[in-house]
Coordinates of C-alpha atoms in Angstrom, one line a residue:
M1 CA -10.4 -9.4 2.3
M2 CA -12.6 -8.6 5.3
K3 CA -9.9 -9.8 7.7
N4 CA -7.5 -7.2 6.2
I5 CA -10.2 -4.6 6.5
R6 CA -10.8 -5.4 10.2
N7 CA -7.1 -5.3 11.0
K8 CA -6.7 -2.0 9.2
F9 CA -9.7 -0.6 10.9
K10 CA -8.3 -1.6 14.3
G11 CA -5.1 0.3 13.6
I12 CA -7.0 3.3 12.4
N13 CA -9.4 3.2 15.4
K14 CA -6.5 3.1 17.9
Q15 CA -4.6 6.0 16.2
Y16 CA -7.5 8.4 15.5
T17 CA -10.2 8.0 18.0
T18 CA -8.8 10.4 20.5
S19 CA -11.2 13.0 19.1
R20 CA -14.4 12.7 17.1
L21 CA -14.5 16.4 16.3
N22 CA -14.0 17.4 12.7
P23 CA -10.9 19.4 11.9
K24 CA -11.2 23.2 12.3
L25 CA -10.7 25.5 9.4
P26 CA -7.8 27.9 9.7
P27 CA -9.1 31.3 11.1
I28 CA -9.5 34.3 8.7
D29 CA -10.4 37.9 9.2
F30 CA -13.2 38.1 6.7
K31 CA -17.0 38.0 6.9
P32 CA -19.1 37.2 3.8
L33 CA -22.0 39.3 2.7
P34 CA -25.5 38.1 3.3
Y35 CA -26.8 35.9 0.5
K36 CA -29.6 37.6 -1.5
G37 CA -29.8 35.4 -4.6
V38 CA -32.5 32.9 -5.7
S39 CA -33.5 30.3 -3.2
Y40 CA -31.7 27.0 -3.2
E41 CA -34.8 25.2 -4.3
K42 CA -35.3 27.5 -7.3
A43 CA -31.7 27.2 -8.2
Q44 CA -32.0 23.4 -8.4
S45 CA -35.3 23.6 -10.3
M46 CA -33.7 26.0 -12.9
Q47 CA -30.6 23.8 -13.1
L48 CA -32.8 20.9 -14.0
N49 CA -35.2 22.7 -16.4
N50 CA -33.4 25.8 -17.8
V51 CA -29.7 25.1 -17.8
F52 CA -27.8 22.6 -19.9
P53 CA -26.5 19.7 -17.9
Q54 CA -23.2 20.2 -16.1
V55 CA -20.7 18.0 -14.3
Q56 CA -22.2 17.0 -11.0
M57 CA -19.6 17.5 -8.3
Y58 CA -21.5 16.5 -5.2
E59 CA -24.6 14.5 -4.1
E60 CA -26.1 17.8 -2.8
P61 CA -25.2 20.6 -5.3
L62 CA -23.1 23.4 -3.8
L63 CA -24.6 26.9 -4.3
L64 CA -21.7 29.3 -4.0
H65 CA -22.0 33.1 -3.8
E66 CA -18.8 34.7 -2.6
G67 CA -15.1 34.1 -2.6
K68 CA -12.0 35.5 -0.9
M69 CA -8.5 34.4 -1.9
Q70 CA -8.5 30.6 -1.2
W71 CA -11.9 30.6 0.5
L72 CA -15.4 30.1 -0.9
F73 CA -18.8 30.7 0.8
D74 CA -22.1 29.1 0.0
H75 CA -25.6 30.5 0.2
K76 CA -25.8 29.6 4.0
G77 CA -22.5 31.4 4.7
K78 CA -20.6 28.2 5.3
R79 CA -16.9 28.5 4.5
Y80 CA -14.9 26.1 2.3
L81 CA -11.2 25.8 1.6
D82 CA -10.9 25.7 -2.2
M83 CA -8.2 23.2 -3.1
F84 CA -9.4 23.0 -6.7
G85 CA -9.4 26.7 -7.8
G86 CA -12.0 26.3 -10.5
I87 CA -9.8 23.6 -12.1
A88 CA -6.5 25.4 -11.7
T89 CA -8.1 28.6 -12.9
V90 CA -8.1 30.8 -9.8
S91 CA -4.4 31.5 -9.8
V92 CA -3.8 34.5 -7.5
G93 CA -6.9 34.1 -5.3
H94 CA -10.7 34.7 -5.4
C95 CA -11.6 38.4 -5.7
H96 CA -8.0 39.5 -5.3
P97 CA -8.3 43.2 -4.5
R98 CA -5.7 44.1 -7.2
I99 CA -7.7 42.2 -9.8
T100 CA -11.1 43.8 -8.9
E101 CA -9.4 47.2 -8.9
A102 CA -8.0 46.6 -12.4
I103 CA -11.4 45.5 -13.7
A104 CA -13.1 48.5 -12.3
E105 CA -10.5 51.0 -13.5
Q106 CA -10.3 49.7 -17.1
S107 CA -14.1 49.3 -17.3
G108 CA -14.3 53.0 -16.6
I109 CA -11.9 53.9 -19.4
L110 CA -12.6 51.5 -22.2
G111 CA -14.6 48.3 -21.9
H112 CA -14.6 46.8 -25.3
V113 CA -13.4 47.3 -28.9
S114 CA -13.0 44.4 -31.3
G115 CA -9.7 43.2 -32.5
A116 CA -10.1 45.4 -35.6
Y117 CA -8.9 48.3 -33.4
E118 CA -5.8 48.9 -31.4
H119 CA -5.6 49.9 -27.7
P120 CA -2.7 50.3 -25.4
K121 CA -3.7 47.8 -22.7
M122 CA -3.3 45.0 -25.3
Y123 CA 0.3 46.0 -26.1
E124 CA 1.1 46.3 -22.4
Y125 CA -0.1 42.8 -21.8
V126 CA 1.5 41.2 -24.8
E127 CA 4.8 42.8 -23.8
A128 CA 4.5 41.4 -20.3
L129 CA 3.5 37.9 -21.5
V130 CA 6.2 37.5 -24.1
S131 CA 8.8 38.5 -21.5
K132 CA 8.0 35.2 -19.8
M133 CA 8.5 33.1 -23.0
P134 CA 11.8 31.4 -24.1
G135 CA 13.3 31.5 -27.5
D136 CA 11.5 33.0 -30.5
L137 CA 8.0 32.6 -28.9
K138 CA 7.2 36.2 -29.4
T139 CA 3.9 36.4 -31.2
V140 CA 0.6 36.3 -29.3
Y141 CA -3.0 35.7 -30.4
L142 CA -5.5 36.5 -27.6
V143 CA -8.7 34.4 -27.4
N144 CA -11.3 33.5 -24.7
S145 CA -10.8 29.9 -23.6
G146 CA -8.4 27.0 -23.7
S147 CA -10.5 25.2 -26.2
E148 CA -10.3 28.2 -28.6
A149 CA -6.5 28.3 -28.1
N150 CA -6.1 24.6 -28.9
E151 CA -8.4 24.9 -31.9
L152 CA -6.2 27.7 -33.2
A153 CA -3.1 25.7 -32.5
M154 CA -4.5 22.8 -34.5
Q155 CA -5.2 25.1 -37.4
L156 CA -1.7 26.6 -37.2
V157 CA 0.2 23.3 -37.3
R158 CA -1.7 22.2 -40.4
L159 CA -1.4 25.5 -42.2
H160 CA 2.3 26.0 -41.5
T161 CA 3.4 22.4 -42.3
G162 CA 0.9 21.7 -45.1
N163 CA 0.4 18.3 -43.4
Q164 CA -2.7 16.8 -41.8
D165 CA -1.7 14.1 -39.3
V166 CA -1.7 15.2 -35.6
L167 CA -0.7 13.2 -32.6
S168 CA -1.7 13.4 -28.9
I169 CA -1.4 11.1 -26.0
Q170 CA -4.0 8.7 -24.6
N171 CA -5.6 10.1 -21.4
C172 CA -5.1 13.7 -22.6
Y173 CA -7.6 16.5 -22.4
H174 CA -7.3 19.5 -24.8
G175 CA -11.0 20.5 -25.0
V176 CA -14.1 19.0 -26.6
S177 CA -15.1 21.5 -29.3
G178 CA -14.7 20.8 -33.0
N179 CA -11.5 19.0 -33.9
L180 CA -10.6 18.8 -30.2
H181 CA -13.3 16.2 -29.7
G182 CA -10.9 13.9 -31.6
L183 CA -7.7 15.3 -30.1
T184 CA -8.8 14.6 -26.5
A185 CA -8.3 10.9 -25.7
L186 CA -10.7 10.2 -22.9
A187 CA -13.8 8.1 -23.6
S188 CA -15.8 10.0 -21.0
A189 CA -15.5 13.1 -23.3
K190 CA -16.7 11.3 -26.4
Y191 CA -20.3 11.5 -27.8
N192 CA -21.7 8.8 -30.0
N193 CA -22.2 9.5 -33.7
M194 CA -20.0 12.6 -33.5
C195 CA -16.9 12.8 -35.7
A196 CA -13.8 12.3 -33.7
G197 CA -11.7 14.3 -36.1
H198 CA -9.7 13.2 -39.1
F199 CA -6.0 12.4 -39.2
I200 CA -5.6 12.2 -35.4
H201 CA -3.6 9.6 -33.7
H202 CA -3.2 8.7 -30.0
A203 CA 0.1 7.4 -28.5
M204 CA 0.2 5.2 -25.5
C205 CA 0.0 7.1 -22.2
P206 CA 3.4 6.9 -20.5
D207 CA 2.0 6.5 -17.0
V208 CA 4.7 5.1 -14.7
F209 CA 2.1 4.1 -12.0
K210 CA -0.5 2.1 -14.1
G211 CA 1.3 1.7 -17.4
I212 CA 3.4 -1.2 -18.6
W213 CA 6.7 0.3 -17.7
G214 CA 8.0 2.6 -15.0
G215 CA 8.5 2.9 -11.3
K216 CA 10.2 4.7 -8.5
K217 CA 13.1 6.3 -10.5
C218 CA 11.1 7.9 -13.4
R219 CA 9.4 11.1 -12.4
D220 CA 10.6 14.7 -12.2
S221 CA 8.8 15.1 -8.9
P222 CA 9.5 15.3 -5.1
V223 CA 7.6 12.0 -4.9
Q224 CA 7.8 8.8 -6.8
T225 CA 5.6 5.8 -7.3
Q226 CA 6.4 2.8 -5.2
R227 CA 6.7 0.4 -8.1
S228 CA 10.2 -0.9 -8.8
C229 CA 11.9 -0.3 -12.1
E230 CA 15.2 -0.8 -14.0
C231 CA 15.9 2.9 -14.6
D232 CA 18.9 4.8 -13.3
R233 CA 19.8 8.4 -12.8
V234 CA 21.4 8.6 -16.2
R235 CA 18.6 7.1 -18.3
C236 CA 15.0 6.2 -17.8
R237 CA 14.3 2.9 -19.5
A238 CA 10.5 3.5 -19.2
A239 CA 10.8 6.6 -21.3
D240 CA 12.6 4.6 -24.0
K241 CA 9.8 2.0 -24.0
Y242 CA 7.0 4.5 -24.3
Y243 CA 8.9 6.4 -26.9
E244 CA 9.1 3.3 -29.0
Q245 CA 5.3 2.9 -28.8
L246 CA 4.9 6.4 -30.2
E247 CA 7.6 5.9 -32.8
N248 CA 5.6 2.9 -34.0
I249 CA 2.8 5.2 -35.2
F250 CA 5.2 6.5 -37.8
S251 CA 5.8 2.9 -38.9
Y252 CA 2.2 2.0 -39.4
S253 CA -0.1 5.1 -39.5
I254 CA 1.7 8.3 -40.7
P255 CA 3.9 8.9 -43.8
R256 CA 7.4 9.6 -42.7
G257 CA 8.2 13.3 -42.9
K258 CA 4.6 14.3 -43.2
V259 CA 3.3 14.9 -39.7
A260 CA 1.6 18.2 -38.9
G261 CA 2.0 18.4 -35.1
F262 CA 2.1 16.9 -31.7
F263 CA 0.0 18.1 -28.7
A264 CA 0.9 17.3 -25.0
E265 CA 0.1 18.7 -21.6
S266 CA 3.4 18.8 -19.7
I267 CA 1.4 17.1 -16.8
Q268 CA -2.0 15.6 -17.7
G269 CA -4.7 17.4 -15.7
V270 CA -8.1 15.9 -16.3
G271 CA -6.5 12.6 -16.9
G272 CA -5.4 12.5 -13.2
I273 CA -2.2 14.5 -12.8
V274 CA -0.2 12.0 -14.8
Q275 CA 3.5 12.8 -15.2
F276 CA 5.6 11.5 -18.0
P277 CA 8.9 9.7 -17.4
R278 CA 12.2 11.7 -17.5
G279 CA 13.4 12.4 -21.0
Y280 CA 10.3 11.1 -22.8
L281 CA 8.9 14.4 -24.0
K282 CA 12.3 15.7 -25.3
R283 CA 12.7 12.5 -27.5
V284 CA 9.2 12.9 -28.8
Y285 CA 9.8 16.5 -29.7
D286 CA 12.9 15.6 -31.6
L287 CA 11.0 12.9 -33.5
I288 CA 8.1 15.2 -34.4
K289 CA 10.4 17.9 -35.6
S290 CA 12.6 15.5 -37.7
N291 CA 9.4 14.5 -39.4
G292 CA 8.3 18.0 -40.4
G293 CA 5.9 18.6 -37.5
L294 CA 5.4 21.3 -34.9
C295 CA 5.2 20.7 -31.2
V296 CA 2.4 22.2 -29.1
A297 CA 2.7 22.6 -25.3
D298 CA -0.7 22.8 -23.6
E299 CA 0.0 24.8 -20.5
V300 CA -3.7 25.5 -19.8
Q301 CA -3.5 23.9 -16.3
T302 CA 0.3 23.8 -15.7
G303 CA 1.3 27.3 -16.6
F304 CA 1.9 30.6 -14.8
G305 CA 4.2 29.2 -12.1
R306 CA 1.8 26.5 -10.7
T307 CA 4.3 23.7 -10.8
G308 CA 6.8 25.8 -8.8
E309 CA 10.3 25.3 -10.4
H310 CA 9.4 26.9 -13.7
F311 CA 6.9 29.5 -15.0
W312 CA 5.9 27.0 -17.7
N313 CA 6.1 23.3 -16.9
F314 CA 7.4 22.4 -20.4
Q315 CA 10.6 23.9 -19.2
S316 CA 11.0 21.0 -16.7
H317 CA 11.2 18.6 -19.7
G318 CA 14.0 20.5 -21.3
V319 CA 12.1 21.4 -24.4
T320 CA 11.0 24.5 -26.3
P321 CA 7.7 24.1 -28.1
D322 CA 6.8 25.8 -31.4
I323 CA 3.4 26.8 -30.0
V324 CA 2.2 27.3 -26.4
T325 CA -1.5 27.4 -25.5
M326 CA -2.6 28.9 -22.2
A327 CA -5.8 29.7 -20.4
K328 CA -7.3 29.2 -16.9
G329 CA -4.8 30.8 -14.5
I330 CA -4.0 33.5 -17.2
G331 CA -7.0 35.5 -16.0
N332 CA -7.7 34.3 -12.4
G333 CA -11.1 33.2 -13.6
F334 CA -11.7 36.0 -16.1
P335 CA -12.4 34.5 -19.5
M336 CA -9.2 34.8 -21.5
A337 CA -6.6 32.6 -23.1
A338 CA -3.7 32.9 -25.5
V339 CA -1.7 31.2 -28.2
V340 CA 2.0 32.1 -28.3
T341 CA 4.2 31.1 -31.2
T342 CA 7.0 32.3 -33.5
P343 CA 6.4 35.2 -36.0
A344 CA 7.0 32.8 -38.9
I345 CA 4.3 30.3 -37.7
A346 CA 1.9 33.2 -36.9
R347 CA 2.2 34.4 -40.5
S348 CA 0.5 31.2 -41.7
L349 CA -2.8 32.7 -40.8
N350 CA -2.3 35.5 -43.3
S351 CA -3.5 33.3 -46.2
A352 CA -7.1 33.8 -45.2
F353 CA -9.4 35.8 -42.9
H354 CA -9.2 34.9 -39.2
F355 CA -10.8 37.0 -36.5
N356 CA -11.9 36.8 -32.8
T357 CA -14.4 39.3 -31.5
F358 CA -13.5 39.3 -27.8
G359 CA -9.9 38.2 -27.9
G360 CA -7.7 41.0 -26.5
N361 CA -10.6 42.8 -24.8
P362 CA -9.2 45.8 -22.8
V363 CA -10.6 44.6 -19.5
S364 CA -9.2 41.1 -20.1
C365 CA -5.8 42.5 -20.9
A366 CA -6.0 44.6 -17.7
V367 CA -6.7 41.5 -15.7
G368 CA -3.8 39.6 -17.5
V369 CA -1.3 42.4 -16.6
S370 CA -2.4 42.3 -13.0
V371 CA -2.1 38.5 -12.7
L372 CA 1.5 38.6 -14.0
K373 CA 2.4 41.4 -11.6
I374 CA 0.8 39.6 -8.6
I375 CA 2.5 36.3 -9.3
D376 CA 5.9 38.1 -9.4
E377 CA 5.4 40.6 -6.6
E378 CA 3.7 38.2 -4.1
G379 CA 6.1 35.4 -4.8
L380 CA 3.4 33.0 -5.8
Q381 CA 5.5 30.7 -8.0
Q382 CA 7.9 30.2 -5.0
N383 CA 4.9 29.6 -2.8
C384 CA 3.7 26.9 -5.2
L385 CA 7.1 25.2 -4.8
D386 CA 7.3 25.5 -1.0
V387 CA 3.7 24.8 -0.1
G388 CA 3.3 22.2 -2.8
T389 CA 6.4 20.2 -1.8
Y390 CA 5.2 20.4 1.9
F391 CA 1.8 19.0 0.7
L392 CA 3.4 16.2 -1.3
E393 CA 5.5 15.1 1.7
K394 CA 2.5 15.1 3.9
L395 CA 0.6 13.0 1.4
C396 CA 3.5 10.6 1.1
G397 CA 3.2 10.1 4.9
M398 CA -0.4 9.3 4.5
R399 CA 0.4 6.8 1.7
R400 CA 2.6 4.9 4.1
E401 CA -0.3 4.6 6.6
W402 CA -3.2 3.9 4.3
N403 CA -3.2 1.2 1.6
I404 CA -6.1 2.9 0.0
I405 CA -3.6 5.5 -1.4
G406 CA -2.0 3.8 -4.4
D407 CA 0.0 6.8 -5.7
V408 CA 0.9 10.4 -4.9
R409 CA 2.2 12.6 -7.7
G410 CA 2.7 16.1 -9.0
K411 CA 4.7 19.2 -8.7
G412 CA 4.1 22.5 -7.0
L413 CA 0.4 23.0 -6.5
M414 CA -0.7 20.5 -9.1
I415 CA -1.1 17.3 -7.2
G416 CA -2.9 14.0 -7.7
V417 CA -3.7 11.2 -5.2
E418 CA -4.8 8.0 -6.8
L419 CA -7.1 5.8 -4.6
I420 CA -7.1 2.1 -5.1
D421 CA -9.1 -0.8 -3.8
S422 CA -6.6 -3.5 -2.9
D423 CA -6.1 -5.9 0.0
Q424 CA -2.4 -6.4 -1.0
D425 CA 0.2 -4.8 1.3
D426 CA 3.2 -5.2 -0.9
S427 CA 4.6 -2.1 -2.7
D428 CA 4.7 -3.8 -6.1
K429 CA 1.1 -4.5 -6.6
A430 CA 0.7 -6.7 -9.7
I431 CA -2.8 -5.5 -10.4
I432 CA -4.0 -2.0 -9.5
N433 CA -7.8 -1.8 -8.9
P434 CA -9.2 1.7 -8.8
L435 CA -11.4 2.6 -5.9
N436 CA -15.0 2.4 -6.9
C437 CA -17.2 5.4 -7.7
R438 CA -19.4 4.9 -4.6
A439 CA -16.4 5.0 -2.3
I440 CA -14.9 8.0 -4.1
S441 CA -18.2 9.8 -3.8
R442 CA -18.4 9.0 -0.1
I443 CA -14.9 10.4 0.6
K444 CA -15.5 13.5 -1.5
N445 CA -18.9 14.3 0.1
D446 CA -17.5 13.7 3.5
C447 CA -14.7 16.2 2.9
L448 CA -17.3 18.7 1.6
K449 CA -19.2 18.5 4.9
M450 CA -15.9 19.3 6.7
G451 CA -15.3 22.3 4.5
L452 CA -12.8 21.0 1.9
L453 CA -13.2 21.2 -1.9
F454 CA -11.1 19.3 -4.4
G455 CA -11.6 17.7 -7.8
V456 CA -11.6 14.2 -9.2
G457 CA -10.0 13.0 -12.4
G458 CA -8.4 10.1 -14.1
V459 CA -9.9 7.7 -16.6
R460 CA -11.6 5.8 -13.7
S461 CA -12.4 9.0 -11.7
N462 CA -10.4 7.7 -8.8
V463 CA -7.8 10.4 -8.6
L464 CA -8.2 13.3 -6.1
R465 CA -7.0 16.5 -7.8
F466 CA -5.6 19.4 -5.8
M467 CA -4.9 22.6 -7.8
P468 CA -5.8 25.5 -5.4
P469 CA -5.3 29.2 -5.7
M470 CA -1.5 29.7 -5.5
C471 CA -1.8 31.7 -2.3
V472 CA -2.6 28.7 -0.1
T473 CA -0.5 28.2 3.0
K474 CA 1.0 25.4 5.0
A475 CA -1.8 25.8 7.5
D476 CA -4.3 25.2 4.7
V477 CA -2.4 22.0 3.8
D478 CA -2.5 20.8 7.4
F479 CA -6.2 21.3 7.5
T480 CA -6.5 19.4 4.2
I481 CA -4.5 16.5 5.5
A482 CA -6.6 16.4 8.7
V483 CA -9.8 16.3 6.7
L484 CA -8.5 13.6 4.4
R485 CA -7.5 11.5 7.3
R486 CA -10.9 11.8 8.9
A487 CA -12.7 11.0 5.6
M488 CA -10.6 7.9 5.1
Q489 CA -11.2 6.8 8.7
N490 CA -14.9 7.2 8.2
Y491 CA -14.7 5.2 4.9
Y492 CA -12.9 2.3 6.6
E493 CA -15.4 2.4 9.5
A494 CA -18.3 2.2 7.1
K495 CA -16.6 -0.6 5.1
Y496 CA -15.9 -2.5 8.3
H497 CA -19.4 -2.3 9.6
N498 CA -21.4 -2.4 6.3
N499 CA -19.0 -4.0 3.8
L500 CA -19.3 -1.1 1.4

């Protein structure tokens, strides 16, 4: 093991020791305002004593106070390239001038009325949103978060079908409130002694990198895993195998013809940017519908053009869902979300009273209208395709150089890099060992010091997640690659000298 590390380090040292200077951030014409908030020390004290615990991103918490497009600034004025976008939430850019103008203008006209009243901005937004939807997906219910949207979708599939059993996929994330605590299939999101939800079933995750089946011919992506497989261009054998595992649930756990619904992210986000094999989702949709159920596409992270080729990533699977849930990028960070379905399914709510105080708020709708216009007029969906493909190709180049990179995957500007701890150099690794948390933390914090922000996901928290504002450029990608190279070089040096 150590011999392999030394040999790898020698190659790295020869290739990258021409300069010990950290990569330089791309230049920008913007100067942040002076920070006037609470002291850093007080912020940490209040976080410890007055605020509910949150996910800890870094060893030294980051206190941010200003943003501009793809850039963030901390309390010291240090600039960071935001390659995480608030978890795929900042779609068109931090503090985009057209968004701030829309908020100010609408706030000066009408700030809030509940859903019991009508206002023109809501109709303007609904009309714009449904114009992006295929088929009969024409009825919109506006809410405030992805969790609310998925809760409503859960209610709709059960009301409309009269059935109870709902399926999702292992490694999925659909929220953690109420019934969603059971729908989400990640142990890290489970609390002890809390009901996981009734009549919920989890199918095997069709992961062609770590799963039982799949390999280099399975993904709808510019990049493929390096594992070999028996699939061909016509049919994905891995998709057949994973489909059989889901179909078995109907043999053992659900009465035939009595399913309520099926939830799936078109690319799993929190689970580590996991892409399903070609044809899998289409076959599952057919199975669910033939058994009386409805299909729900969770586009909370994948929607609004992020994956490049399509506005909604379910379209890349060749399916049309019965219900679509969306949030995050819908409001560029403003708290809004939506459920879009058919008029017939929407009428299922009429049997009782259902209400949302803030859904369809006038200011939210103004933001939503602006987001849709900006995506179209500034060509951000095309930018996701162009810059995202460029980024994936650069990362594939890194994968050929560094055996710490086990897999590169994704579409557009939704990208995952799975890091592994293996001394094997062959491309078909029999056993994939995730890089340990200490090493991931070192790499992530090293990148932070150099001005790069990204997320971490996957069931073992060993996948680097890149979901930046959709306005990022190829120059930003070049900086990201340079920082990742330096962080990995630093990791190998530390491992060589200290056996980390």
